[in-house]
Coordinates of C-alpha atoms and ligand atoms in Angstrom, one line a residue:
M1 CA -70.6 -143.3 72.7
K2 CA -67.1 -142.8 73.8
Q3 CA -66.9 -146.4 75.0
E4 CA -68.3 -147.0 71.8
I5 CA -65.8 -145.5 69.9
E6 CA -62.9 -147.4 72.1
G7 CA -64.8 -150.7 71.2
L8 CA -64.9 -150.2 67.6
R9 CA -60.9 -149.5 67.7
E10 CA -60.3 -152.9 69.7
S11 CA -62.5 -154.7 67.0
F12 CA -60.9 -153.1 64.4
R13 CA -57.4 -153.8 65.6
S14 CA -58.3 -157.6 65.6
D15 CA -60.1 -157.6 62.5
L16 CA -57.3 -156.2 60.7
A17 CA -54.8 -158.8 62.6
K18 CA -56.8 -161.6 61.1
A19 CA -57.0 -160.1 57.5
R20 CA -54.4 -162.4 55.2
E21 CA -55.6 -161.1 51.7
E22 CA -56.5 -158.0 50.1
R23 CA -60.0 -159.3 49.7
E24 CA -60.4 -160.0 53.5
L25 CA -58.7 -156.3 54.0
E26 CA -61.3 -154.7 51.9
A27 CA -63.9 -156.5 53.8
T28 CA -62.6 -154.9 56.9
R29 CA -62.8 -151.6 55.3
V30 CA -66.1 -151.7 54.3
K31 CA -67.4 -153.4 57.9
Y32 CA -66.0 -150.1 59.3
L33 CA -65.8 -147.1 56.8
G34 CA -68.0 -148.4 54.1
R35 CA -71.6 -146.5 53.4
K36 CA -73.1 -148.4 56.4
G37 CA -70.1 -149.2 58.2
L38 CA -69.7 -149.3 62.1
L39 CA -67.8 -145.9 62.5
T40 CA -69.6 -144.2 59.3
L41 CA -72.9 -144.6 61.2
I42 CA -71.5 -143.3 64.5
L43 CA -70.2 -140.3 62.5
K44 CA -73.6 -139.5 60.7
K45 CA -75.1 -139.5 64.4
I46 CA -72.7 -137.0 65.4
S47 CA -74.7 -134.1 64.0
D48 CA -77.5 -134.9 66.1
L49 CA -75.4 -134.5 69.3
P50 CA -75.7 -131.7 71.7
L51 CA -73.2 -129.1 71.0
D52 CA -71.0 -129.5 74.1
Q53 CA -70.4 -133.6 73.1
K54 CA -70.3 -133.1 69.3
K55 CA -66.8 -131.3 69.1
E56 CA -65.2 -134.2 71.7
I57 CA -66.7 -137.2 70.5
G58 CA -66.2 -135.6 66.8
S59 CA -62.7 -135.0 67.0
L60 CA -62.5 -138.7 68.5
A61 CA -64.3 -140.2 65.9
N62 CA -62.4 -138.6 63.1
S63 CA -59.2 -139.4 64.6
L64 CA -60.0 -143.1 64.4
K65 CA -61.4 -142.7 61.0
K66 CA -57.8 -141.5 60.2
E67 CA -55.9 -144.4 62.2
I68 CA -57.9 -146.9 60.5
T69 CA -57.6 -145.4 57.1
A70 CA -53.7 -145.0 57.5
L71 CA -53.4 -148.7 59.4
L72 CA -55.8 -150.0 56.5
N73 CA -53.4 -148.5 53.9
K74 CA -50.4 -149.7 55.8
K75 CA -51.4 -153.1 55.5
K76 CA -52.6 -153.0 52.1
K77 CA -49.0 -151.9 51.2
D78 CA -47.5 -154.9 53.2
L79 CA -49.7 -157.2 51.6
E80 CA -48.4 -156.0 48.2
S81 CA -44.9 -156.8 49.0
L82 CA -45.4 -159.8 50.4
K83 CA -47.0 -160.8 47.4
V84 CA -44.3 -159.8 45.5
S85 CA -41.1 -161.3 47.3
N86 CA -43.3 -164.5 47.1
L87 CA -43.3 -164.5 43.4
Q88 CA -39.7 -163.5 43.5
K89 CA -39.4 -166.5 45.6
E90 CA -40.9 -168.8 42.9
A91 CA -39.2 -166.5 40.0
I92 CA -36.9 -168.9 37.9
D93 CA -33.3 -167.3 37.0
I94 CA -33.4 -168.5 33.2
T95 CA -30.0 -167.3 33.5
A96 CA -28.9 -169.5 35.9
P97 CA -26.7 -172.4 34.9
G98 CA -28.4 -175.6 35.0
S99 CA -27.8 -178.5 37.2
K100 CA -25.5 -180.6 36.0
F101 CA -26.8 -184.2 34.8
P102 CA -24.5 -186.7 35.2
L103 CA -23.2 -187.8 31.7
G104 CA -22.3 -191.3 30.8
H105 CA -19.6 -192.6 28.2
L106 CA -18.9 -195.7 26.0
H107 CA -18.0 -198.8 27.6
P108 CA -14.2 -199.3 27.9
V109 CA -14.5 -202.5 25.6
T110 CA -16.0 -199.9 22.8
Q111 CA -13.6 -197.4 23.3
V112 CA -11.1 -200.0 23.2
F113 CA -12.4 -201.5 20.1
D114 CA -13.1 -197.8 18.3
D115 CA -9.4 -196.9 18.8
I116 CA -8.3 -200.4 17.2
I117 CA -10.7 -200.0 14.1
E118 CA -9.7 -196.4 13.6
I119 CA -6.1 -197.6 13.4
F120 CA -6.7 -200.5 10.9
K121 CA -9.2 -197.8 8.8
R122 CA -6.0 -196.1 8.5
L123 CA -4.6 -199.1 6.5
G124 CA -7.3 -199.2 3.9
F125 CA -9.4 -201.9 6.1
S126 CA -12.8 -201.9 6.1
V127 CA -15.4 -203.5 8.7
A128 CA -17.7 -206.3 8.5
E129 CA -19.7 -208.1 11.1
G130 CA -21.0 -211.7 11.3
P131 CA -23.6 -213.8 13.4
E132 CA -23.0 -214.5 17.4
V133 CA -25.4 -217.9 16.8
E134 CA -23.2 -219.7 14.5
S135 CA -23.0 -222.7 12.4
D136 CA -20.7 -225.4 13.1
W137 CA -19.4 -225.4 9.3
Y138 CA -18.4 -221.5 9.5
N139 CA -17.3 -221.7 12.9
F140 CA -15.3 -225.1 12.4
Q141 CA -15.3 -226.8 9.2
A142 CA -14.4 -224.2 7.1
L143 CA -11.7 -223.0 9.0
N144 CA -10.4 -226.4 8.7
F145 CA -11.5 -227.7 11.8
P146 CA -12.9 -231.3 10.9
K147 CA -15.2 -233.1 13.5
D148 CA -12.9 -234.5 15.9
H149 CA -10.1 -232.6 15.0
P150 CA -8.4 -232.0 18.5
A151 CA -7.7 -228.3 18.0
R152 CA -11.5 -228.0 19.0
D153 CA -10.4 -228.8 22.6
T154 CA -9.3 -225.3 22.9
Q155 CA -12.2 -223.8 22.1
D156 CA -14.7 -225.0 24.9
T157 CA -17.8 -224.4 22.5
L158 CA -21.0 -223.7 23.9
F159 CA -23.5 -225.5 21.9
V160 CA -27.1 -224.8 21.0
S161 CA -27.7 -227.9 18.9
E162 CA -25.6 -230.4 17.3
E163 CA -24.9 -228.3 14.4
I164 CA -25.6 -224.9 15.9
V165 CA -23.0 -223.2 18.4
L166 CA -22.4 -219.6 19.8
R167 CA -19.3 -218.6 18.0
T168 CA -16.0 -219.3 19.8
Q169 CA -14.1 -216.9 17.6
T170 CA -14.6 -214.2 15.1
S171 CA -12.7 -216.3 12.5
P172 CA -15.8 -217.4 10.8
V173 CA -16.7 -214.0 9.6
Q174 CA -13.5 -214.6 7.2
I175 CA -15.6 -217.3 5.3
R176 CA -18.7 -215.4 5.0
Y177 CA -16.8 -212.2 4.1
M178 CA -15.0 -214.0 1.0
E179 CA -18.1 -215.6 0.3
E180 CA -19.7 -212.1 -0.4
N181 CA -16.7 -210.1 -1.6
K182 CA -14.3 -210.6 -4.3
P183 CA -10.5 -209.8 -3.6
P184 CA -8.5 -207.3 -2.8
I185 CA -10.0 -207.7 0.4
R186 CA -8.8 -205.8 3.7
V187 CA -11.3 -206.3 6.3
V188 CA -11.6 -206.4 10.1
A189 CA -14.7 -208.2 12.1
P190 CA -15.2 -207.1 15.6
G191 CA -17.5 -208.8 17.6
R192 CA -18.6 -211.0 20.7
T193 CA -17.3 -214.6 21.3
Y194 CA -18.4 -217.3 23.5
R195 CA -16.5 -219.9 25.4
R196 CA -17.5 -222.3 28.5
D197 CA -14.8 -220.4 30.5
S198 CA -14.5 -218.2 33.6
D199 CA -11.7 -217.1 35.9
V200 CA -9.7 -214.0 36.4
T201 CA -8.7 -214.1 32.5
H202 CA -11.5 -215.5 31.1
T203 CA -15.2 -214.7 31.0
P204 CA -17.9 -216.9 28.8
M205 CA -18.4 -213.9 26.5
F206 CA -15.5 -212.0 25.6
H207 CA -14.6 -209.7 22.3
Q208 CA -12.6 -210.5 19.4
L209 CA -11.1 -208.3 16.3
E210 CA -10.5 -210.7 13.3
G211 CA -8.3 -209.0 10.4
L212 CA -8.4 -210.6 6.9
A213 CA -6.4 -209.5 3.9
V214 CA -6.5 -211.4 0.5
S215 CA -4.7 -210.3 -2.7
T216 CA -2.4 -211.9 -5.4
D217 CA 0.8 -210.6 -3.9
I218 CA 0.0 -210.8 0.0
R219 CA 3.1 -212.2 2.0
F220 CA 4.1 -212.7 5.7
S221 CA 5.9 -209.4 5.6
D222 CA 2.8 -207.7 4.9
L223 CA 1.2 -209.5 7.8
K224 CA 4.5 -208.5 9.9
G225 CA 4.1 -204.9 8.7
T226 CA 0.5 -204.5 9.3
L227 CA 0.8 -205.9 13.0
E228 CA 4.0 -203.5 13.6
Y229 CA 1.9 -200.9 12.6
F230 CA -1.1 -201.7 14.6
V231 CA 0.9 -202.3 18.1
H232 CA 3.2 -199.4 17.8
E233 CA 0.0 -197.2 17.4
F234 CA -1.7 -198.7 19.8
F235 CA 0.7 -199.3 22.7
G236 CA 3.5 -196.6 21.7
S237 CA 6.4 -197.1 19.0
E238 CA 8.7 -198.2 22.1
R239 CA 7.0 -201.6 22.3
K240 CA 8.7 -204.5 20.3
L241 CA 7.1 -207.6 18.5
R242 CA 8.2 -211.0 18.5
F243 CA 6.5 -213.7 16.2
R244 CA 6.4 -217.3 17.6
P245 CA 5.5 -220.1 15.6
H246 CA 2.4 -221.5 16.5
F247 CA -0.5 -223.9 15.0
F248 CA -4.1 -222.8 13.8
P249 CA -5.9 -225.0 11.9
F250 CA -7.1 -222.1 9.6
T251 CA -3.5 -220.6 8.8
E252 CA 0.0 -222.2 7.5
P253 CA 2.4 -220.9 8.8
S254 CA 0.7 -219.7 12.0
A255 CA 2.4 -217.7 14.6
E256 CA 1.6 -216.1 18.0
V257 CA 2.5 -212.4 18.6
D258 CA 4.2 -211.2 21.6
I259 CA 5.0 -207.7 22.4
S260 CA 7.7 -206.5 25.2
C261 CA 6.4 -206.1 28.7
G262 CA 5.5 -202.3 29.1
I263 CA 5.0 -202.9 33.0
C264 CA 8.5 -204.0 33.9
N265 CA 10.4 -202.5 30.3
S266 CA 11.1 -206.4 29.5
K267 CA 13.0 -207.0 32.4
G268 CA 10.8 -209.7 33.8
C269 CA 7.9 -209.3 36.2
R270 CA 4.7 -211.3 37.5
V271 CA 2.4 -209.7 34.4
C272 CA 4.9 -211.2 31.9
K273 CA 5.7 -214.3 33.8
F274 CA 9.2 -212.9 34.3
S275 CA 10.0 -213.6 30.3
G276 CA 9.8 -210.2 29.2
W277 CA 7.2 -210.9 26.6
I278 CA 3.2 -210.9 26.7
E279 CA 1.4 -212.8 23.9
V280 CA -1.2 -210.6 22.5
L281 CA -2.7 -212.2 19.3
G282 CA -2.6 -215.3 16.8
A283 CA -1.9 -214.7 13.0
G284 CA -0.6 -216.5 9.8
M285 CA -1.1 -216.8 6.3
V286 CA -4.8 -218.0 5.4
H287 CA -4.7 -222.1 4.8
P288 CA -5.3 -222.8 0.8
Q289 CA -8.2 -224.7 1.8
V290 CA -9.7 -221.7 3.7
L291 CA -9.5 -219.7 0.8
K292 CA -11.4 -222.4 -1.4
N293 CA -13.8 -222.8 1.4
G294 CA -14.6 -219.0 1.1
G295 CA -14.9 -219.4 -3.1
I296 CA -11.3 -217.9 -3.5
D297 CA -9.1 -219.8 -5.6
P298 CA -5.9 -220.2 -3.4
K299 CA -3.5 -220.7 -6.9
V300 CA -4.2 -216.9 -8.0
Y301 CA -4.8 -215.5 -4.4
R302 CA -2.9 -215.6 -0.9
G303 CA -4.0 -213.9 2.2
F304 CA -2.9 -213.6 5.7
A305 CA -5.3 -213.5 9.2
F306 CA -5.1 -212.5 12.8
G307 CA -7.4 -212.3 15.6
L308 CA -7.0 -210.2 18.8
G309 CA -8.6 -210.5 22.0
I310 CA -10.3 -207.0 23.0
E311 CA -10.5 -207.3 26.6
R312 CA -6.6 -208.8 26.4
L313 CA -5.2 -205.4 24.9
A314 CA -7.2 -203.4 27.0
M315 CA -6.3 -204.9 30.0
L316 CA -2.4 -204.4 28.8
K317 CA -3.0 -200.8 27.9
Y318 CA -4.7 -199.8 31.1
N319 CA -2.9 -202.3 33.4
I320 CA -6.3 -204.1 34.4
D321 CA -5.9 -207.5 36.5
D322 CA -9.2 -208.9 36.6
L323 CA -10.8 -209.4 33.3
R324 CA -14.1 -209.6 35.2
L325 CA -14.0 -206.0 36.1
F326 CA -15.0 -205.4 32.3
F327 CA -18.7 -207.2 32.8
E328 CA -19.5 -206.4 36.1
N329 CA -20.4 -202.7 35.0
D330 CA -19.2 -201.1 38.9
L331 CA -19.5 -197.3 38.2
R332 CA -16.3 -196.9 40.2
F333 CA -14.4 -198.7 37.5
L334 CA -16.1 -197.8 34.4
K335 CA -15.7 -194.0 35.3
Q336 CA -12.0 -194.3 35.2
F337 CA -12.0 -194.7 31.4
Ligands
DAH1 N1 -9.3 -217.8 15.9 C1 -8.1 -217.6 16.9 C2 -8.7 -217.7 18.4 O1 -9.9 -217.5 18.8 C3 -7.6 -216.2 16.8 C4 -6.7 -216.1 15.6 C5 -5.5 -217.1 15.4 C6 -7.4 -215.6 14.7 C7 -5.1 -216.8 14.0 C8 -6.7 -215.8 13.2 C9 -5.5 -216.1 13.1 O2 -7.4 -215.1 12.0 O3 -4.9 -216.0 11.8 O4 -7.9 -218.5 19.1

């Protein structure tokens, strides 16, 4: 019987080691200490033993019972604390700061558009848009480019059909706006334009902003004041402006506007081609025929117009030397804005 008890101790230890869950632990308890448990059976038999063995076996069996009970309790506690620590590992700390989601931002072209529009809004200009697929009439004829007019050559037009083009400029919005609105007019028209052209300073798609003001008493000095305000707000008040005579079919007189070079402070550098000046936009007084084409009487009303290239202004403002960077969408470039 002594051996039997020793054997039980061994087999209990190995059973205990195998138990990984409370359920298995309980099964082990029942196996040894349950009503028909292995040790219980031994304990029951003790009363039948002769007196001299009773004492020794009895104390052996009882101490094994104590040992088993203690070990079961300890293992039970261990399993419980393991469970708790596992739960703790899985627990979510709702007070922890969230992991950061990389946040995008507006494209630099959009940002520059927004900045420019904001400046013209302060002068009372509203915003209009027109279609990118445009008729020859709005893109050219209504703007005083008759068919076969040599000025069409400067536009590198992309044709959809003989009478339909991808607009080469935002100027057609002038006509569309005049058709729909009565003077006084003060409007800017931002948008995409298209030309068959591609190098460091040209992309087949680019952005322009058109400006138009029509009223009874508009003069060239209003155009100058407006553009001066814009340039000083956008580039800084230290910039100088220069109006150079130029030709556009839809304005008369016409001018190109240069600003003093901010890179060399007008001393002359590669960017300004050593002239100290950089061309930024075209402008002029709206040609009477263009007013007429927009349904406005040129005997009563006069207007000025201007057109700016958005990428060009962005390049000058942020010192970017390749226009194509705007459209490659390389994040290393875009992230700098
Ligand atoms: N549409 C001209 C171009 O794309 C830019 C321009 C020049 C617009 C003079 C105007 C203007 O409104 O008055 O080259």
